[in-house]
PDB file of C-alpha atoms in Angstrom:
ATOM      1  CA  GLN A   1       0.000   0.000   0.000  1.00  0.00           C
ATOM      2  CA  VAL A   2       1.160   3.516  -0.844  1.00  0.00           C
ATOM      3  CA  GLN A   3       0.793   6.021   1.959  1.00  0.00           C
ATOM      4  CA  LEU A   4       0.178   9.689   1.151  1.00  0.00           C
ATOM      5  CA  VAL A   5       0.860  12.585   3.510  1.00  0.00           C
ATOM      6  CA  GLU A   6      -0.256  16.145   2.740  1.00  0.00           C
ATOM      7  CA  SER A   7       1.328  19.296   4.130  1.00  0.00           C
ATOM      8  CA  GLY A   8       1.283  23.050   3.612  1.00  0.00           C
ATOM      9  CA  GLY A   9      -2.273  23.946   4.557  1.00  0.00           C
ATOM     10  CA  GLY A  10      -3.031  27.059   6.554  1.00  0.00           C
ATOM     11  CA  LEU A  11      -4.856  30.367   6.813  1.00  0.00           C
ATOM     12  CA  VAL A  12      -4.451  32.969   4.064  1.00  0.00           C
ATOM     13  CA  GLN A  13      -6.274  36.057   2.852  1.00  0.00           C
ATOM     14  CA  THR A  14      -8.114  36.567  -0.410  1.00  0.00           C
ATOM     15  CA  GLY A  15      -5.606  37.014  -3.224  1.00  0.00           C
ATOM     16  CA  ASP A  16      -2.774  35.244  -1.399  1.00  0.00           C
ATOM     17  CA  SER A  17      -0.838  32.187  -2.532  1.00  0.00           C
ATOM     18  CA  LEU A  18      -0.263  28.837  -0.848  1.00  0.00           C
ATOM     19  CA  ARG A  19       1.667  25.708  -1.783  1.00  0.00           C
ATOM     20  CA  LEU A  20       0.481  22.224  -0.832  1.00  0.00           C
ATOM     21  CA  SER A  21       2.703  19.148  -0.981  1.00  0.00           C
ATOM     22  CA  CYS A  22       1.948  15.432  -0.939  1.00  0.00           C
ATOM     23  CA  SER A  23       4.650  12.897  -0.138  1.00  0.00           C
ATOM     24  CA  ALA A  24       4.102   9.301  -1.258  1.00  0.00           C
ATOM     25  CA  SER A  25       5.754   6.181   0.130  1.00  0.00           C
ATOM     26  CA  GLY A  26       5.692   4.640  -3.355  1.00  0.00           C
ATOM     27  CA  ARG A  27       4.861   5.364  -6.976  1.00  0.00           C
ATOM     28  CA  ALA A  28       1.394   6.165  -8.291  1.00  0.00           C
ATOM     29  CA  TYR A  29       0.664   6.454 -12.016  1.00  0.00           C
ATOM     30  CA  VAL A  30      -1.696   9.407 -11.535  1.00  0.00           C
ATOM     31  CA  MET A  31      -1.575  11.874  -8.653  1.00  0.00           C
ATOM     32  CA  GLY A  32      -4.425  14.239  -7.912  1.00  0.00           C
ATOM     33  CA  TRP A  33      -5.902  16.734  -5.487  1.00  0.00           C
ATOM     34  CA  PHE A  34      -9.488  16.830  -4.245  1.00  0.00           C
ATOM     35  CA  ARG A  35     -11.107  19.143  -1.723  1.00  0.00           C
ATOM     36  CA  GLN A  36     -14.135  19.053   0.534  1.00  0.00           C
ATOM     37  CA  ALA A  37     -15.761  21.933   2.380  1.00  0.00           C
ATOM     38  CA  PRO A  38     -17.983  21.329   5.434  1.00  0.00           C
ATOM     39  CA  GLY A  39     -21.451  20.276   4.344  1.00  0.00           C
ATOM     40  CA  LYS A  40     -20.415  19.866   0.705  1.00  0.00           C
ATOM     41  CA  GLU A  41     -19.409  16.942  -1.480  1.00  0.00           C
ATOM     42  CA  ARG A  42     -15.825  16.154  -2.340  1.00  0.00           C
ATOM     43  CA  GLU A  43     -14.777  17.817  -5.591  1.00  0.00           C
ATOM     44  CA  PHE A  44     -11.925  17.371  -8.013  1.00  0.00           C
ATOM     45  CA  VAL A  45      -9.238  20.060  -8.133  1.00  0.00           C
ATOM     46  CA  ALA A  46      -6.348  18.908 -10.334  1.00  0.00           C
ATOM     47  CA  ALA A  47      -4.388  15.811 -11.334  1.00  0.00           C
ATOM     48  CA  ILE A  48      -1.227  14.894 -13.209  1.00  0.00           C
ATOM     49  CA  ARG A  49       0.145  11.767 -14.881  1.00  0.00           C
ATOM     50  CA  SER A  50       3.332  10.484 -13.260  1.00  0.00           C
ATOM     51  CA  SER A  51       5.233  11.311 -16.443  1.00  0.00           C
ATOM     52  CA  GLY A  52       4.302  14.957 -15.893  1.00  0.00           C
ATOM     53  CA  ASN A  53       3.217  15.450 -19.503  1.00  0.00           C
ATOM     54  CA  VAL A  54      -0.572  15.424 -18.976  1.00  0.00           C
ATOM     55  CA  THR A  55      -2.693  17.404 -16.505  1.00  0.00           C
ATOM     56  CA  ASN A  56      -6.367  18.015 -15.828  1.00  0.00           C
ATOM     57  CA  TYR A  57      -7.813  20.973 -13.891  1.00  0.00           C
ATOM     58  CA  ALA A  58     -11.251  21.795 -12.590  1.00  0.00           C
ATOM     59  CA  ASN A  59     -12.696  24.881 -14.273  1.00  0.00           C
ATOM     60  CA  SER A  60     -12.941  26.624 -10.908  1.00  0.00           C
ATOM     61  CA  VAL A  61      -9.153  26.574 -10.443  1.00  0.00           C
ATOM     62  CA  LYS A  62      -7.903  26.691 -14.023  1.00  0.00           C
ATOM     63  CA  GLY A  63      -5.465  29.561 -14.454  1.00  0.00           C
ATOM     64  CA  ARG A  64      -5.001  29.954 -10.700  1.00  0.00           C
ATOM     65  CA  PHE A  65      -3.662  26.570  -9.514  1.00  0.00           C
ATOM     66  CA  THR A  66      -0.743  24.589 -10.907  1.00  0.00           C
ATOM     67  CA  ILE A  67      -0.003  20.922 -10.233  1.00  0.00           C
ATOM     68  CA  SER A  68       3.467  19.436 -10.626  1.00  0.00           C
ATOM     69  CA  ILE A  69       5.223  16.172  -9.799  1.00  0.00           C
ATOM     70  CA  ASP A  70       8.720  15.142  -8.786  1.00  0.00           C
ATOM     71  CA  ASN A  71       9.024  11.402  -9.361  1.00  0.00           C
ATOM     72  CA  ALA A  72      12.506  11.224  -7.859  1.00  0.00           C
ATOM     73  CA  LYS A  73      11.019  12.344  -4.551  1.00  0.00           C
ATOM     74  CA  ASN A  74       7.557  10.768  -5.046  1.00  0.00           C
ATOM     75  CA  THR A  75       6.065  14.182  -4.351  1.00  0.00           C
ATOM     76  CA  VAL A  76       3.206  16.097  -5.973  1.00  0.00           C
ATOM     77  CA  THR A  77       2.725  19.819  -5.414  1.00  0.00           C
ATOM     78  CA  LEU A  78      -0.279  22.112  -5.808  1.00  0.00           C
ATOM     79  CA  GLN A  79       0.658  25.780  -6.177  1.00  0.00           C
ATOM     80  CA  MET A  80      -2.401  27.918  -5.459  1.00  0.00           C
ATOM     81  CA  THR A  81      -2.559  31.612  -6.369  1.00  0.00           C
ATOM     82  CA  SER A  82      -5.245  34.312  -6.387  1.00  0.00           C
ATOM     83  CA  MET A  83      -7.052  32.414  -3.682  1.00  0.00           C
ATOM     84  CA  ARG A  84     -10.712  33.036  -2.910  1.00  0.00           C
ATOM     85  CA  PRO A  85     -12.926  32.265   0.098  1.00  0.00           C
ATOM     86  CA  GLU A  86     -14.596  29.518  -1.930  1.00  0.00           C
ATOM     87  CA  ASP A  87     -11.243  27.701  -1.986  1.00  0.00           C
ATOM     88  CA  THR A  88     -11.649  27.037   1.739  1.00  0.00           C
ATOM     89  CA  ALA A  89     -11.741  23.263   2.278  1.00  0.00           C
ATOM     90  CA  ILE A  90      -9.843  20.210   3.416  1.00  0.00           C
ATOM     91  CA  TYR A  91      -7.508  19.285   0.578  1.00  0.00           C
ATOM     92  CA  TYR A  92      -6.797  15.597  -0.045  1.00  0.00           C
ATOM     93  CA  CYS A  93      -4.042  14.004  -2.057  1.00  0.00           C
ATOM     94  CA  ALA A  94      -4.928  10.913  -4.107  1.00  0.00           C
ATOM     95  CA  GLY A  95      -2.959   8.355  -6.102  1.00  0.00           C
ATOM     96  CA  ALA A  96      -3.969   5.855  -8.790  1.00  0.00           C
ATOM     97  CA  ALA A  97      -2.287   2.440  -8.991  1.00  0.00           C
ATOM     98  CA  MET A  98      -2.938   2.120 -12.731  1.00  0.00           C
ATOM     99  CA  THR A  99      -2.343   4.393 -15.687  1.00  0.00           C
ATOM    100  CA  ARG A 100      -5.393   6.377 -16.809  1.00  0.00           C
ATOM    101  CA  MET A 101      -6.505   8.696 -19.578  1.00  0.00           C
ATOM    102  CA  SER A 102      -6.641  12.347 -18.548  1.00  0.00           C
ATOM    103  CA  SER A 103     -10.401  12.434 -19.141  1.00  0.00           C
ATOM    104  CA  SER A 104     -10.842  10.073 -16.183  1.00  0.00           C
ATOM    105  CA  PHE A 105      -8.735  12.096 -13.736  1.00  0.00           C
ATOM    106  CA  PRO A 106     -11.751  13.861 -12.103  1.00  0.00           C
ATOM    107  CA  ASN A 107     -13.344  10.500 -11.244  1.00  0.00           C
ATOM    108  CA  PRO A 108     -12.473   9.673  -7.609  1.00  0.00           C
ATOM    109  CA  SER A 109     -13.051   5.976  -8.322  1.00  0.00           C
ATOM    110  CA  ILE A 110      -9.743   5.677 -10.176  1.00  0.00           C
ATOM    111  CA  TYR A 111      -7.741   6.552  -7.066  1.00  0.00           C
ATOM    112  CA  LYS A 112      -6.699   3.748  -4.737  1.00  0.00           C
ATOM    113  CA  TYR A 113      -4.640   5.745  -2.254  1.00  0.00           C
ATOM    114  CA  TRP A 114      -5.782   8.764  -0.228  1.00  0.00           C
ATOM    115  CA  GLY A 115      -4.114  11.048   2.286  1.00  0.00           C
ATOM    116  CA  GLN A 116      -5.628  12.329   5.522  1.00  0.00           C
ATOM    117  CA  GLY A 117      -6.050  15.877   4.241  1.00  0.00           C
ATOM    118  CA  THR A 118      -4.666  19.314   5.055  1.00  0.00           C
ATOM    119  CA  PRO A 119      -6.965  22.256   5.882  1.00  0.00           C
ATOM    120  CA  VAL A 120      -6.939  25.473   3.855  1.00  0.00           C
ATOM    121  CA  THR A 121      -8.844  28.564   4.963  1.00  0.00           C
ATOM    122  CA  VAL A 122      -9.132  31.721   2.862  1.00  0.00           C
ATOM    123  CA  SER A 123     -10.448  34.737   4.735  1.00  0.00           C
ATOM    124  CA  SER A 124     -12.051  37.776   3.146  1.00  0.00           C
TER     125      SER A 124
END
């Protein structure tokens, strides 16, 4: 089993930037980020193929968030900029044990491994 550990969450103001990191104990073919706000369903944020050549972003974060991967360190990073109060949520790292097409990245069912989450709060 691959264990995932998120870090970097915190409290920021509207318009600020924040970087989240996810360290994996092993390799995953697709690494992604999901988020869940209290009382709301889990939603897809961004994902990247382990090769780093293919990404998929939710429309709500496109142009503001950037996902990247460092396979040598088994680490995936989510760089968040121009943050808004609606970005407030618990952010979860996820990993897929099999290769997938980018069109399937938003589907949480493809991910076998999940982290415990790191909280992000954006104040107005």
